[in-house]
Short mmCIF file of C-alpha atoms and ligand atoms in Angstrom, two decimals:
data_model
loop_
_atom_site.label_atom_id
_atom_site.label_comp_id
_atom_site.label_asym_id
_atom_site.label_seq_id
_atom_site.Cartn_x
_atom_site.Cartn_y
_atom_site.Cartn_z
CA MET P 1 108.42 82.80 102.26
CA LYS P 2 106.52 82.23 105.52
CA VAL P 3 103.40 84.09 106.64
CA ILE P 4 103.00 85.25 110.24
CA PRO P 5 99.38 86.22 111.02
CA GLY P 6 99.65 88.88 113.73
CA PRO P 7 97.15 89.08 116.61
CA ALA P 8 95.27 91.98 114.97
CA SER P 9 94.77 90.18 111.61
CA ARG P 10 94.75 86.52 112.52
CA GLU P 11 91.85 85.52 110.27
CA LEU P 12 93.09 87.48 107.26
CA GLY P 13 96.68 86.29 107.79
CA GLU P 14 95.55 82.67 107.86
CA LYS P 15 93.54 83.13 104.66
CA ILE P 16 96.59 84.69 103.00
CA ALA P 17 98.76 81.72 104.07
CA ARG P 18 96.17 79.25 102.71
CA LEU P 19 95.74 81.06 99.39
CA SER P 20 99.45 81.65 98.79
CA GLY P 21 100.46 78.16 99.89
CA PHE P 22 103.18 79.65 102.14
CA GLU P 23 103.85 78.07 105.52
CA ARG P 24 102.14 79.80 108.45
CA ILE P 25 104.00 80.65 111.64
CA THR P 26 101.76 81.32 114.61
CA VAL P 27 102.44 83.90 117.32
CA ALA P 28 101.75 83.37 121.02
CA TYR P 29 100.78 86.69 122.55
CA LYS P 30 99.30 88.18 125.64
CA VAL P 31 98.74 91.56 127.20
CA PHE P 32 100.00 91.80 130.77
CA PRO P 33 97.68 93.25 133.44
CA ASP P 34 99.55 96.56 133.23
CA GLY P 35 98.89 96.77 129.46
CA GLU P 36 102.32 95.70 128.15
CA ASN P 37 102.48 93.33 125.16
CA TYR P 38 104.24 89.98 124.90
CA VAL P 39 104.83 88.04 121.66
CA ARG P 40 106.65 84.77 120.84
CA LEU P 41 107.12 83.14 117.43
CA GLU P 42 106.01 79.52 117.50
CA GLY P 43 108.09 78.32 114.54
CA ASN P 44 111.47 78.53 112.88
CA VAL P 45 112.19 81.55 110.66
CA GLN P 46 115.95 81.12 110.26
CA ASN P 47 117.07 82.29 106.78
CA ASP P 48 113.43 82.83 105.76
CA HIS P 49 111.69 85.79 104.19
CA VAL P 50 108.69 86.34 106.47
CA ALA P 51 105.52 88.39 105.88
CA ILE P 52 103.85 89.63 109.08
CA VAL P 53 100.16 90.44 108.58
CA GLN P 54 99.05 92.97 111.18
CA THR P 55 96.55 95.75 110.70
CA THR P 56 96.94 98.91 112.76
CA SER P 57 93.38 100.07 113.38
CA ALA P 58 92.34 100.60 117.02
CA PRO P 59 93.95 99.88 119.40
CA GLN P 60 96.58 101.37 117.05
CA ASP P 61 99.40 101.65 119.54
CA THR P 62 99.05 98.10 120.85
CA ASN P 63 98.85 96.75 117.29
CA LEU P 64 101.91 98.77 116.25
CA MET P 65 103.95 97.64 119.24
CA GLN P 66 103.02 93.98 118.59
CA LEU P 67 104.07 94.39 114.96
CA ALA P 68 107.39 95.95 115.98
CA PHE P 69 108.03 93.18 118.53
CA ILE P 70 107.18 90.40 116.02
CA ALA P 71 109.49 91.97 113.41
CA ALA P 72 112.29 92.27 115.95
CA ALA P 73 111.72 88.68 117.14
CA ALA P 74 111.93 87.49 113.52
CA LYS P 75 115.25 89.27 112.99
CA ARG P 76 116.56 88.09 116.37
CA ASN P 77 115.75 84.55 115.24
CA ALA P 78 117.71 85.06 112.02
CA ALA P 79 114.94 85.78 109.50
CA GLN P 80 116.61 86.90 106.31
CA LYS P 81 113.96 89.49 105.37
CA VAL P 82 110.86 90.94 107.05
CA THR P 83 107.91 92.27 105.05
CA ALA P 84 105.23 94.07 107.07
CA VAL P 85 101.75 93.63 105.57
CA ILE P 86 99.69 96.40 107.18
CA PRO P 87 96.25 96.41 105.54
CA TYR P 88 95.16 99.58 107.38
CA LEU P 89 98.10 101.89 108.01
CA ALA P 90 97.52 104.02 111.09
CA TYR P 91 98.69 107.62 111.32
CA ALA P 92 98.79 108.04 107.52
CA ARG P 93 96.44 111.02 107.83
CA GLN P 94 99.15 112.92 109.74
CA ASP P 95 101.65 112.66 106.87
CA LYS P 96 102.99 116.19 107.36
CA VAL P 97 103.00 119.12 109.73
CA PHE P 98 99.71 120.94 109.13
CA LEU P 99 99.98 123.39 112.05
CA LYS P 100 103.11 124.71 113.75
CA GLY P 101 104.05 122.59 116.74
CA GLU P 102 102.73 119.29 115.33
CA ASN P 103 104.65 116.17 114.40
CA ALA P 104 104.54 114.30 111.06
CA ASN P 105 103.47 111.12 112.86
CA ILE P 106 103.86 108.77 109.91
CA GLU P 107 107.59 109.58 109.79
CA THR P 108 108.03 108.53 113.42
CA LEU P 109 106.07 105.33 112.78
CA ALA P 110 108.22 104.54 109.72
CA ALA P 111 111.44 105.04 111.68
CA MET P 112 110.15 102.84 114.49
CA LEU P 113 109.31 99.96 112.14
CA HIS P 114 112.67 100.32 110.40
CA THR P 115 114.52 100.13 113.71
CA ALA P 116 112.48 97.06 114.69
CA GLY P 117 113.71 95.21 111.59
CA VAL P 118 111.05 95.75 108.91
CA ASP P 119 112.63 95.71 105.43
CA ASP P 120 109.61 96.54 103.29
CA LEU P 121 105.91 97.25 103.53
CA ILE P 122 102.70 96.31 101.76
CA THR P 123 99.58 98.30 102.56
CA VAL P 124 96.17 98.80 100.98
CA ASN P 125 94.62 102.12 99.89
CA VAL P 126 96.76 104.18 102.21
CA HIS P 127 95.04 107.47 103.00
CA SER P 128 97.92 109.49 101.63
CA GLU P 129 100.24 108.00 99.02
CA LYS P 130 102.70 110.74 100.02
CA ALA P 131 102.94 109.10 103.45
CA LEU P 132 104.72 106.15 101.86
CA GLY P 133 107.49 108.44 100.63
CA LYS P 134 108.41 108.91 104.31
CA PHE P 135 109.37 105.26 104.73
CA PRO P 136 113.10 104.49 104.62
CA PHE P 137 112.35 101.22 102.76
CA PRO P 138 110.18 100.16 99.79
CA ALA P 139 106.45 100.51 100.44
CA ALA P 140 103.75 99.20 98.07
CA ASN P 141 100.19 100.49 98.04
CA LEU P 142 97.59 98.04 96.69
CA THR P 143 94.06 99.04 95.78
CA ALA P 144 90.99 97.07 96.84
CA ILE P 145 88.52 99.31 95.01
CA PRO P 146 88.11 96.98 91.99
CA LEU P 147 87.30 94.12 94.41
CA LEU P 148 84.64 96.24 96.14
CA ALA P 149 83.15 97.28 92.79
CA GLU P 150 83.14 93.64 91.59
CA HIS P 151 81.19 92.74 94.73
CA PHE P 152 78.49 95.21 93.67
CA VAL P 153 78.51 93.94 90.07
CA LEU P 154 77.96 90.40 91.36
CA SER P 155 75.09 91.70 93.53
CA GLY P 156 73.36 93.10 90.42
CA PHE P 157 74.52 96.73 90.53
CA LYS P 158 76.31 96.98 87.20
CA GLU P 159 76.21 100.57 85.91
CA ALA P 160 75.57 102.04 89.37
CA PHE P 161 76.91 105.59 89.80
CA ALA P 162 80.21 105.77 91.75
CA LEU P 163 80.39 108.80 94.03
CA ALA P 164 83.50 110.12 95.78
CA PRO P 165 82.61 112.10 98.95
CA ASP P 166 85.42 114.57 98.21
CA LYS P 167 87.62 115.53 95.28
CA GLY P 168 90.62 113.70 96.76
CA ALA P 169 88.69 110.43 96.56
CA MET P 170 87.76 110.91 92.88
CA TYR P 171 90.52 108.50 91.83
CA ILE P 172 88.71 105.89 93.92
CA ALA P 173 85.37 106.59 92.21
CA GLU P 174 87.11 106.36 88.83
CA GLN P 175 88.62 102.96 89.69
CA ALA P 176 85.14 101.77 90.70
CA GLN P 177 83.58 103.26 87.57
CA ARG P 178 85.95 101.22 85.37
CA VAL P 179 84.44 98.05 86.87
CA LEU P 180 80.83 99.22 87.25
CA GLY P 181 80.59 100.90 83.85
CA GLY P 182 78.23 103.71 85.03
CA GLY P 183 78.78 107.37 85.84
CA ALA P 184 81.09 108.90 88.45
CA GLY P 185 81.39 112.18 90.30
CA TYR P 186 82.44 113.85 93.54
CA LEU P 187 81.21 116.17 96.25
CA GLU P 188 83.07 119.20 97.58
CA LYS P 189 84.25 118.79 101.19
CA GLN P 190 85.96 121.41 103.36
CA ARG P 191 87.62 120.60 106.67
CA ASP P 192 88.40 123.10 109.47
CA PRO P 193 92.06 122.37 110.38
CA TYR P 194 91.47 123.24 114.06
CA THR P 195 88.16 121.54 114.85
CA GLY P 196 88.24 118.87 112.12
CA HIS P 197 84.61 119.80 111.35
CA THR P 198 83.67 119.20 107.70
CA THR P 199 81.06 120.66 105.35
CA GLN P 200 79.99 119.04 102.12
CA THR P 201 78.26 120.52 99.11
CA GLY P 202 76.83 118.75 96.10
CA LYS P 203 77.34 119.95 92.57
CA ASN P 204 74.67 119.00 90.09
CA LEU P 205 75.35 115.32 89.86
CA GLU P 206 73.37 113.16 87.46
CA VAL P 207 72.02 110.83 90.12
CA LYS P 208 68.24 111.32 89.83
CA GLY P 209 66.60 107.89 89.76
CA GLN P 210 70.00 106.20 89.95
CA LYS P 211 71.54 103.53 92.16
CA VAL P 212 74.53 105.26 93.74
CA ILE P 213 77.48 103.76 95.62
CA ILE P 214 79.58 106.14 97.72
CA PHE P 215 83.20 104.93 97.63
CA ASP P 216 85.76 106.06 100.21
CA ASP P 217 89.05 104.76 101.60
CA ILE P 218 87.98 105.00 105.26
CA ILE P 219 84.67 105.17 107.10
CA SER P 220 85.44 106.33 110.62
CA THR P 221 82.63 108.18 112.45
CA GLY P 222 80.40 107.88 109.38
CA GLY P 223 79.87 111.67 109.20
CA THR P 224 81.18 111.91 105.63
CA ILE P 225 78.87 109.15 104.36
CA VAL P 226 75.85 110.52 106.26
CA GLY P 227 76.42 113.97 104.70
CA ALA P 228 76.90 112.51 101.23
CA ALA P 229 73.77 110.35 101.54
CA ARG P 230 71.71 113.40 102.49
CA ILE P 231 72.86 115.26 99.37
CA LEU P 232 72.19 112.22 97.18
CA HIS P 233 68.67 111.82 98.51
CA GLU P 234 68.03 115.56 98.00
CA GLN P 235 69.12 115.11 94.39
CA GLY P 236 66.71 112.23 93.86
CA ALA P 237 68.97 109.15 93.99
CA LYS P 238 66.87 105.96 93.96
CA GLN P 239 69.12 103.80 96.17
CA VAL P 240 72.29 104.67 98.09
CA PHE P 241 75.03 102.26 99.21
CA ALA P 242 78.39 102.84 100.91
CA ALA P 243 81.66 101.05 100.16
CA CYS P 244 85.03 101.52 101.79
CA VAL P 245 88.33 99.72 102.11
CA HIS P 246 88.77 100.37 105.83
CA PRO P 247 85.51 100.06 107.81
CA LEU P 248 86.72 101.55 111.10
CA LEU P 249 83.05 102.31 111.91
CA ILE P 250 83.69 103.92 115.27
CA GLY P 251 80.91 103.89 117.91
CA ASP P 252 77.45 104.01 116.40
CA ALA P 253 78.70 104.92 112.89
CA GLU P 254 77.01 101.93 111.27
CA LYS P 255 73.64 102.80 112.81
CA ARG P 256 73.94 106.47 111.83
CA ILE P 257 74.75 105.55 108.24
CA LEU P 258 71.84 103.11 107.93
CA ASN P 259 69.51 105.66 109.57
CA ALA P 260 70.58 108.14 106.88
CA GLY P 261 68.99 105.90 104.27
CA VAL P 262 72.09 104.00 103.13
CA GLU P 263 70.89 100.50 102.29
CA GLU P 264 74.12 98.61 102.91
CA ILE P 265 77.73 99.20 103.96
CA VAL P 266 80.37 97.06 102.27
CA GLY P 267 83.96 97.05 103.52
CA THR P 268 86.97 94.75 103.47
CA ASP P 269 88.62 92.68 106.19
CA SER P 270 91.46 95.20 106.55
CA VAL P 271 89.53 95.81 109.76
CA GLN P 272 87.22 92.97 110.82
CA ARG P 273 83.66 94.29 111.15
CA ARG P 274 80.12 93.14 110.31
CA ALA P 275 80.55 95.16 107.07
CA SER P 276 83.70 93.21 106.04
CA LYS P 277 82.13 91.41 103.09
CA VAL P 278 85.12 91.53 100.73
CA SER P 279 88.40 89.84 101.63
CA LEU P 280 91.82 91.28 100.85
CA ALA P 281 93.35 87.80 101.00
CA SER P 282 93.60 87.22 97.22
CA LEU P 283 94.99 90.71 96.55
CA ILE P 284 97.68 90.38 99.22
CA SER P 285 98.61 86.76 98.54
CA ASN P 286 99.09 87.58 94.83
CA GLU P 287 101.43 90.42 95.82
CA LEU P 288 103.41 88.14 98.16
CA LYS P 289 103.69 85.45 95.46
CA ALA P 290 104.95 88.07 93.01
CA LYS P 291 107.52 89.24 95.58
CA GLN P 292 108.64 85.68 96.15
CA SER P 293 109.16 84.96 92.46
CA GLY P 294 110.58 88.43 91.70
C1 R5P G 301 89.06 111.62 104.72
O1 R5P G 301 89.57 112.38 103.91
C2 R5P G 301 88.83 110.17 104.45
O2 R5P G 301 88.99 109.85 103.10
C3 R5P G 301 87.44 109.76 104.90
O3 R5P G 301 86.47 110.45 104.12
C4 R5P G 301 87.25 110.06 106.34
O4 R5P G 301 88.30 109.56 107.11
C5 R5P G 301 85.94 109.52 106.84
O5 R5P G 301 85.77 109.90 108.17
P1 R5P G 301 84.35 109.94 108.84
O6 R5P G 301 83.71 108.60 108.60
O7 R5P G 301 84.66 110.20 110.28
O8 R5P G 301 83.58 111.03 108.21
#
């Protein structure tokens, strides 16, 4: 196998190549003045199984086009198999038609990658597992939650309470709880399908005097974490932290979260941010090594 770090995940891709021991193929790329993308493989991939590491956070569409072009270039240069490693999978939140007239965007994305030459996919904590069922090829979903929880254990937070900001994320809090060994619970969150506006309510959680870590798959605008932190403080939590797999942290999200009394934000390098304190490199390289030997 050979690893191709894409322009959007160069650092992570290089770490994965180092850890797995697989050869690294670099990509020359540029964006033309009119915004179009150019990519060129700088090594031989003939008869090789290649793994392209390219996250698809913002600018999503540029990152997706680069991924499609790299996959197509690999196939054009006689790669035997192309695995797309997409740590953050864009458009997974639109995994179905919610309102008449919409598109199920993830289906279009899957078809596009298939046409480009992708044979299988590895992603991490995809927002909707159902989204992966829309791919016309095998798609594996890894979880980075135990790695995030281990980070907190190593920082002295064993037995901290793991909180999911909504019921759908309870599986995430439970994965964290297995590592942390403390309590776990969730908040109720309702979303208006037209405006996207959310409201959160706290049940009686046993967080008084506790160290609490809010675990989520994505932090985008930070609104969910800010709302959860407010409820936790009202219920007497002693310290509040936030952990997520995909720290999109749009605009001033980080500042808003810290201003809401969250002591630290811990994310992974699925998206490279100041909060990316946990690397996905070991998780992904182990998966690639297993693929290679399987
Ligand atoms: C939604 O269901 C996700 O799991 C996250 O809770 C959400 O994407 C976070 O968004 P924001 O940071 O904008 O509240």
